[in-house]
PDB file of C-alpha atoms in Angstrom:
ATOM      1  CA  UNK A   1      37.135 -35.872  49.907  1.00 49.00           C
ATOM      2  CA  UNK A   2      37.067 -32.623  48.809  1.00 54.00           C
ATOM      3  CA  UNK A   3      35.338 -31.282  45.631  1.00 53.00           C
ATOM      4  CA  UNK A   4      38.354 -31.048  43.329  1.00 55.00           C
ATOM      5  CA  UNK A   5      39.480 -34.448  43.444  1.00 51.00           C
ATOM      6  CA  UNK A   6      35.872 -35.912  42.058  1.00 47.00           C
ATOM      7  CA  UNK A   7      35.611 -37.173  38.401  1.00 44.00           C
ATOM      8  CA  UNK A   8      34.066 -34.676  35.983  1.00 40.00           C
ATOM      9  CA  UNK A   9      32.632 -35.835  32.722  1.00 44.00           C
ATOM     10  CA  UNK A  10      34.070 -32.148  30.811  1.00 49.00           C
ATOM     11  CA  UNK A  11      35.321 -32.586  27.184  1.00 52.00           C
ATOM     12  CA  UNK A  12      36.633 -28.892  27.199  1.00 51.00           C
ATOM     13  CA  UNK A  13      40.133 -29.339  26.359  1.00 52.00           C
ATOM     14  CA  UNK A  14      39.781 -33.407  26.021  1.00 55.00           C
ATOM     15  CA  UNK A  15      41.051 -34.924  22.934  1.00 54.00           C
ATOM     16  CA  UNK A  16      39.491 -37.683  20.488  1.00 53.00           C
ATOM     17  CA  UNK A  17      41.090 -40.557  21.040  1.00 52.00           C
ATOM     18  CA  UNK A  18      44.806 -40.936  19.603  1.00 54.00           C
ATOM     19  CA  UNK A  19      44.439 -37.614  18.075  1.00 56.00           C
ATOM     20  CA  UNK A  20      46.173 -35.463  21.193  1.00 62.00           C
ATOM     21  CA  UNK A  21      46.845 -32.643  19.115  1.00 62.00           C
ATOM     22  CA  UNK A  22      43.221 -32.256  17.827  1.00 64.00           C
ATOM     23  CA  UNK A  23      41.690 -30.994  21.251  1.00 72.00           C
ATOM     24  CA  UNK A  24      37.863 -30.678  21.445  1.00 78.00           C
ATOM     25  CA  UNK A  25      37.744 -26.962  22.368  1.00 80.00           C
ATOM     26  CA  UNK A  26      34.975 -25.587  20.551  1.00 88.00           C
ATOM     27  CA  UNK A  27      31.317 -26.488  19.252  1.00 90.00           C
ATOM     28  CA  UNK A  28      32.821 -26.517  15.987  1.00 91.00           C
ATOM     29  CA  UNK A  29      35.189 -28.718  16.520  1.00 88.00           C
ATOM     30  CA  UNK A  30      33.014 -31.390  18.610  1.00 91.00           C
ATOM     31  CA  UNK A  31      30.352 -31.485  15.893  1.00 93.00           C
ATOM     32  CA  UNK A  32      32.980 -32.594  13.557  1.00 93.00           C
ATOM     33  CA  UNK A  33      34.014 -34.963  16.008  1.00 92.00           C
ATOM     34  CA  UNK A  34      30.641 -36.408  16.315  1.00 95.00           C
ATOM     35  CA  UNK A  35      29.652 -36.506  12.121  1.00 96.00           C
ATOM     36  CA  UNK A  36      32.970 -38.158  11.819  1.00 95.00           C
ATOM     37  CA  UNK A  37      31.398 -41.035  14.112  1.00 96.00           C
ATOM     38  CA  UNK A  38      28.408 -41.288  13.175  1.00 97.00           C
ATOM     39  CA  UNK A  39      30.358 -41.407   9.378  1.00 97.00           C
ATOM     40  CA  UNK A  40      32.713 -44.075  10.456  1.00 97.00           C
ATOM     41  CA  UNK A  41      30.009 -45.857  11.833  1.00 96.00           C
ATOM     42  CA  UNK A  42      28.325 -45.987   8.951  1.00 97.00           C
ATOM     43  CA  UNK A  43      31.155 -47.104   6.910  1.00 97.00           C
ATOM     44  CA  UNK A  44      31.688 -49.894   9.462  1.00 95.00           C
ATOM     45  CA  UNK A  45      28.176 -51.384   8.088  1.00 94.00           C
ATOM     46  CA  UNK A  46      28.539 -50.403   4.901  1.00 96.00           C
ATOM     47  CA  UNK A  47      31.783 -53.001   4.603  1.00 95.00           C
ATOM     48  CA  UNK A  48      30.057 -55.480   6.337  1.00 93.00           C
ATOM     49  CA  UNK A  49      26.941 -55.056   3.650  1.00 94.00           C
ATOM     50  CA  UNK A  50      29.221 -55.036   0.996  1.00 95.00           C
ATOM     51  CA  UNK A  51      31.472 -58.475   2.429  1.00 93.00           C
ATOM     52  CA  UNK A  52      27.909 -60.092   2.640  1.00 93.00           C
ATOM     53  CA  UNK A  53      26.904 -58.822  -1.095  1.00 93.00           C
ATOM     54  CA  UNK A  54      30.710 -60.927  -2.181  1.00 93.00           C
ATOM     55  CA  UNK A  55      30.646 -63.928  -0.240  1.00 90.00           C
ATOM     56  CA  UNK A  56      27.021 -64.159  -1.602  1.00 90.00           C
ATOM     57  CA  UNK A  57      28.058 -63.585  -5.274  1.00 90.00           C
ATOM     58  CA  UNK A  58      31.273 -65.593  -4.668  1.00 89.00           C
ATOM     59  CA  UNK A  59      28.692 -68.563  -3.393  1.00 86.00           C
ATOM     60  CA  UNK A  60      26.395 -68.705  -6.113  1.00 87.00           C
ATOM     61  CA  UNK A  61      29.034 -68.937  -9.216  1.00 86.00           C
ATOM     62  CA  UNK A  62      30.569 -71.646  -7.102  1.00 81.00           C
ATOM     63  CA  UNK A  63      27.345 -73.458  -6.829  1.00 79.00           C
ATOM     64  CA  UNK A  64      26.971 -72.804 -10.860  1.00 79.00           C
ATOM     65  CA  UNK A  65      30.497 -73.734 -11.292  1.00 75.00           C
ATOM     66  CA  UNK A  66      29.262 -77.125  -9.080  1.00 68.00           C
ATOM     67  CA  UNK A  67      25.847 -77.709 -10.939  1.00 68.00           C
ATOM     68  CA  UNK A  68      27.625 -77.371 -14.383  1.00 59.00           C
ATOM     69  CA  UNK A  69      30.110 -79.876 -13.570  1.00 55.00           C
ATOM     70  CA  UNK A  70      27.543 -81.862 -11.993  1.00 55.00           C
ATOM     71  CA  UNK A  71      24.827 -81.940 -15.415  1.00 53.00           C
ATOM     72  CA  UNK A  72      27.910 -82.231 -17.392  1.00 50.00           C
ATOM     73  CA  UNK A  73      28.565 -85.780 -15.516  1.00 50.00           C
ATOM     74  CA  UNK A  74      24.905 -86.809 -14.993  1.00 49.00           C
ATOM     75  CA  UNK A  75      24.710 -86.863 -19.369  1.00 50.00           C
ATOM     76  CA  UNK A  76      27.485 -88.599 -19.644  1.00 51.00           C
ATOM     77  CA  UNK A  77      26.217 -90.968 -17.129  1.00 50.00           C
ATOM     78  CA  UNK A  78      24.421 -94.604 -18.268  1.00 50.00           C
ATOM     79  CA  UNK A  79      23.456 -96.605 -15.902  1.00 50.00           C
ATOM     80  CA  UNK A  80      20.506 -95.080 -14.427  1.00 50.00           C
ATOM     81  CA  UNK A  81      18.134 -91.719 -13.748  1.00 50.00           C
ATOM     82  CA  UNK A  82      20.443 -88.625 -13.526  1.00 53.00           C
ATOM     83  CA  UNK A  83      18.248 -87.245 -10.884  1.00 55.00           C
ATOM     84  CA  UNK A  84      15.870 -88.383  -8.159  1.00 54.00           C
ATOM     85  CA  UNK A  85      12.443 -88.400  -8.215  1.00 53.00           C
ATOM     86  CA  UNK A  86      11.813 -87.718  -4.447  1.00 54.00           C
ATOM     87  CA  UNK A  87      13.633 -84.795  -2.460  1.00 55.00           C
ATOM     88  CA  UNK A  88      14.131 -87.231   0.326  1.00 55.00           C
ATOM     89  CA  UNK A  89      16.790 -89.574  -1.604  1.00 54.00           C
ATOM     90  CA  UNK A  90      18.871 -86.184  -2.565  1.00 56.00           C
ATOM     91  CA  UNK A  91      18.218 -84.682   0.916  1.00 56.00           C
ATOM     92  CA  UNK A  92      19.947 -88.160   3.014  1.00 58.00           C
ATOM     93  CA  UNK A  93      22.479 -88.139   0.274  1.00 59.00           C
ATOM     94  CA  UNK A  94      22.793 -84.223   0.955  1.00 59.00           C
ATOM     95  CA  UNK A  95      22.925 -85.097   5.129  1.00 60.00           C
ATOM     96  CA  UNK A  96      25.436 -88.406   4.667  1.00 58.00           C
ATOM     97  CA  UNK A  97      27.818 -85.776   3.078  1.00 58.00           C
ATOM     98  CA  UNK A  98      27.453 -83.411   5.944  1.00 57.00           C
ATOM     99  CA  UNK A  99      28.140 -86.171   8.469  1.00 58.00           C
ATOM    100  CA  UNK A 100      31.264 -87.004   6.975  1.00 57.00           C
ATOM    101  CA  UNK A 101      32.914 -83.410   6.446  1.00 57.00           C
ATOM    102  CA  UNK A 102      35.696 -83.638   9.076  1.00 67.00           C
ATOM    103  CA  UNK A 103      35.643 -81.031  12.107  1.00 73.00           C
ATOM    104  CA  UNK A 104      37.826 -78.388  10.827  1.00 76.00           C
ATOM    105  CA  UNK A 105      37.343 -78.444   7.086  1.00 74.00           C
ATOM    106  CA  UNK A 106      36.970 -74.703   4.627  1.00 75.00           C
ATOM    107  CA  UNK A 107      34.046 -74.927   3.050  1.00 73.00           C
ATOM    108  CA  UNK A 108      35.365 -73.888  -0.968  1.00 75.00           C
ATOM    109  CA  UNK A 109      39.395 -74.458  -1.916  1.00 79.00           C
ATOM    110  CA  UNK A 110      41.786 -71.773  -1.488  1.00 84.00           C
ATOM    111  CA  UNK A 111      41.378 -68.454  -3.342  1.00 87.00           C
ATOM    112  CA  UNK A 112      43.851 -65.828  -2.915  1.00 92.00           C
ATOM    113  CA  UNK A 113      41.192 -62.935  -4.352  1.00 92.00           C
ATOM    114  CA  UNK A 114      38.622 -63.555  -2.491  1.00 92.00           C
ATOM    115  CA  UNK A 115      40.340 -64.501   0.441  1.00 92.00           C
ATOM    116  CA  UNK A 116      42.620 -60.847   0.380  1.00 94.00           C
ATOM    117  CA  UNK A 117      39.806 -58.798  -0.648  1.00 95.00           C
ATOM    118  CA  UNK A 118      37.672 -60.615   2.712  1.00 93.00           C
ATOM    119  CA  UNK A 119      40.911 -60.081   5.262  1.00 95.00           C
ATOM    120  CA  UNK A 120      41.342 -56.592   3.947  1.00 97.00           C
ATOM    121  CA  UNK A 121      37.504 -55.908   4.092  1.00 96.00           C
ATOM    122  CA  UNK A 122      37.515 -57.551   7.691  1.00 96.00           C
ATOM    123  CA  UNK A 123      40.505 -55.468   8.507  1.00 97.00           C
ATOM    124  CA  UNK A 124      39.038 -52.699   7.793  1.00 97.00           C
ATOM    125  CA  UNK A 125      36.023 -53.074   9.813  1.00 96.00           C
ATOM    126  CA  UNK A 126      38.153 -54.135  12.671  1.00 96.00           C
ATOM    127  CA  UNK A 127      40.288 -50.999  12.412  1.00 97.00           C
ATOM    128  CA  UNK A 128      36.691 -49.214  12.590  1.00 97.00           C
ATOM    129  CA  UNK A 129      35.200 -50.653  15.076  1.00 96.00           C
ATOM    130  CA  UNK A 130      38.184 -50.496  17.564  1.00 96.00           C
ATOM    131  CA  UNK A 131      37.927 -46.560  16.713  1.00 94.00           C
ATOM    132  CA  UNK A 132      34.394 -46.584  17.539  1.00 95.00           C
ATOM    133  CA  UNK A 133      35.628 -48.112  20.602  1.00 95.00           C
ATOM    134  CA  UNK A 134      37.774 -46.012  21.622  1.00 93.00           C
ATOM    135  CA  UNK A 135      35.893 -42.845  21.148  1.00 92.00           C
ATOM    136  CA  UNK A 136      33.028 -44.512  23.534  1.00 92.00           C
ATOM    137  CA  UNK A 137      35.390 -45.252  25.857  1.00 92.00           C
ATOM    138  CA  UNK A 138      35.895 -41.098  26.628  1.00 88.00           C
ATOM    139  CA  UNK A 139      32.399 -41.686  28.303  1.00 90.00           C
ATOM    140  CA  UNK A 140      31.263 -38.682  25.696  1.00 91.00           C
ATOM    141  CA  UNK A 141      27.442 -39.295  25.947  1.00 93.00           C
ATOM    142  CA  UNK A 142      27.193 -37.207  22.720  1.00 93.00           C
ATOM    143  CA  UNK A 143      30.039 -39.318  21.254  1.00 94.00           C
ATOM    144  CA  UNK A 144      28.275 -42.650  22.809  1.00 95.00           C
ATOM    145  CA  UNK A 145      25.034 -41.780  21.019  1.00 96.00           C
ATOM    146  CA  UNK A 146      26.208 -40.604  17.630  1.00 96.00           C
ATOM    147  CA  UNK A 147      27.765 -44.219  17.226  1.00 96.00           C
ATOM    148  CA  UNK A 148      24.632 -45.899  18.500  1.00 96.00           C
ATOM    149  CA  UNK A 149      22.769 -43.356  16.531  1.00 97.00           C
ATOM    150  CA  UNK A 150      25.247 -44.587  13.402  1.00 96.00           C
ATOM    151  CA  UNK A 151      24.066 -48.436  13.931  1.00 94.00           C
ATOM    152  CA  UNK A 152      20.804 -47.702  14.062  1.00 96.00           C
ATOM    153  CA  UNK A 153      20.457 -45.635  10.368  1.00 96.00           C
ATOM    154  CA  UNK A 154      23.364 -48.014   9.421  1.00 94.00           C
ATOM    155  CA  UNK A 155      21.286 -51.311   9.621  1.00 92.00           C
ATOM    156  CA  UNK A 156      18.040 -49.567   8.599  1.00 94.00           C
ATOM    157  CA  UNK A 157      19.514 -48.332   5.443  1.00 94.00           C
ATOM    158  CA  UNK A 158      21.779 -51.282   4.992  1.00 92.00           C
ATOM    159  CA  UNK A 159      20.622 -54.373   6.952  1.00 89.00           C
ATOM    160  CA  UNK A 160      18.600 -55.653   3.950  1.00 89.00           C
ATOM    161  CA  UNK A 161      22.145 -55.814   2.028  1.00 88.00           C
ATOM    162  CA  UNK A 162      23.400 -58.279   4.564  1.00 83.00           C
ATOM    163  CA  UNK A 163      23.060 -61.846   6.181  1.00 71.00           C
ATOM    164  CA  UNK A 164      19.566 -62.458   6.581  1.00 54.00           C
ATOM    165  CA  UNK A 165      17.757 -65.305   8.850  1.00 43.00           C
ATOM    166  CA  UNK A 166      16.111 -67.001   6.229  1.00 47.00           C
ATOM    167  CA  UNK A 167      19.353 -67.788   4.522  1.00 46.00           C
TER     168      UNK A 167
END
């Protein structure tokens, strides 16, 4: 095998991705390549800070929604104590519910906002992340660690934004 005919790892001349006509020739052009990355990256958690931030917002007024109607029908109920006076009666009522939720059942009734403004938000981060993808997939190490580089600030800054553990 003779030395021509080995893989090289050289990104003069290569080109980002589906962009062919945008060919990484100069420093100047690289570095743009690599802030846009470490950008998209970025935006990639940002959206999935800010679906978190919705379906969290979208879960509480349901659960006021759900404890209005709920008061509203404990006063207007007579033949007893509206609420329990141990935890443990409302958490086996809370578990005998759970158990008989069928196997494939939505958790809240159909909402055509919320449910757009989640696909589009998810469709969007999809569209990023297959981006990101690609652009690793050059086997760039500079492009490889600007997008690593991107999750990292991108769940320091924003991680605290989104799903948590204790939740």
């Amino acid at each position: 095998m003779d030395a021509t005919s080995q893989p090289s790892l050289d990104t003069v001349g290569a080109t980002f991705g589906l962009l062919t006509s945008w060919a990484l020739r100069t420093p100047t052009s690289y570095g743009i390549a690599i802030v846009l990355l470490f950008t998209l990256g970025l935006l990639g958690r940002f959206l999935g800070a800010i679906k978190w931030q919705l379906e969290r917002s979208w879960r509480m007024s349901q659960r006021n929604t759900n404890m209005d109607h709920r008061s509203y029908l404990d006063l207007n109920d007579n033949d007893g104590e509206s609420q329990p006076l141990s935890p443990e009666h409302s958490l086996a009522a809370s578990e005998k519910r759970r158990q008989v939720r069928q196997f494939w059942s939505a958790d809240e009734d159909r909402n055509m906002k919320q449910d757009g403004i989640r696909a589009l938000l998810e469709f969007a981060r999809a569209v990023i992340a297959y981006i990101l993808m690609l652009a690793v997939m050059t086997y760039d190490v500079g492009f490889f660690f600007s997008i690593t580089a991107s999750v990292l600030a991108g769940e320091f800054l924003l991680g605290r934004y989104s799903r948590s553990s204790h939740e």
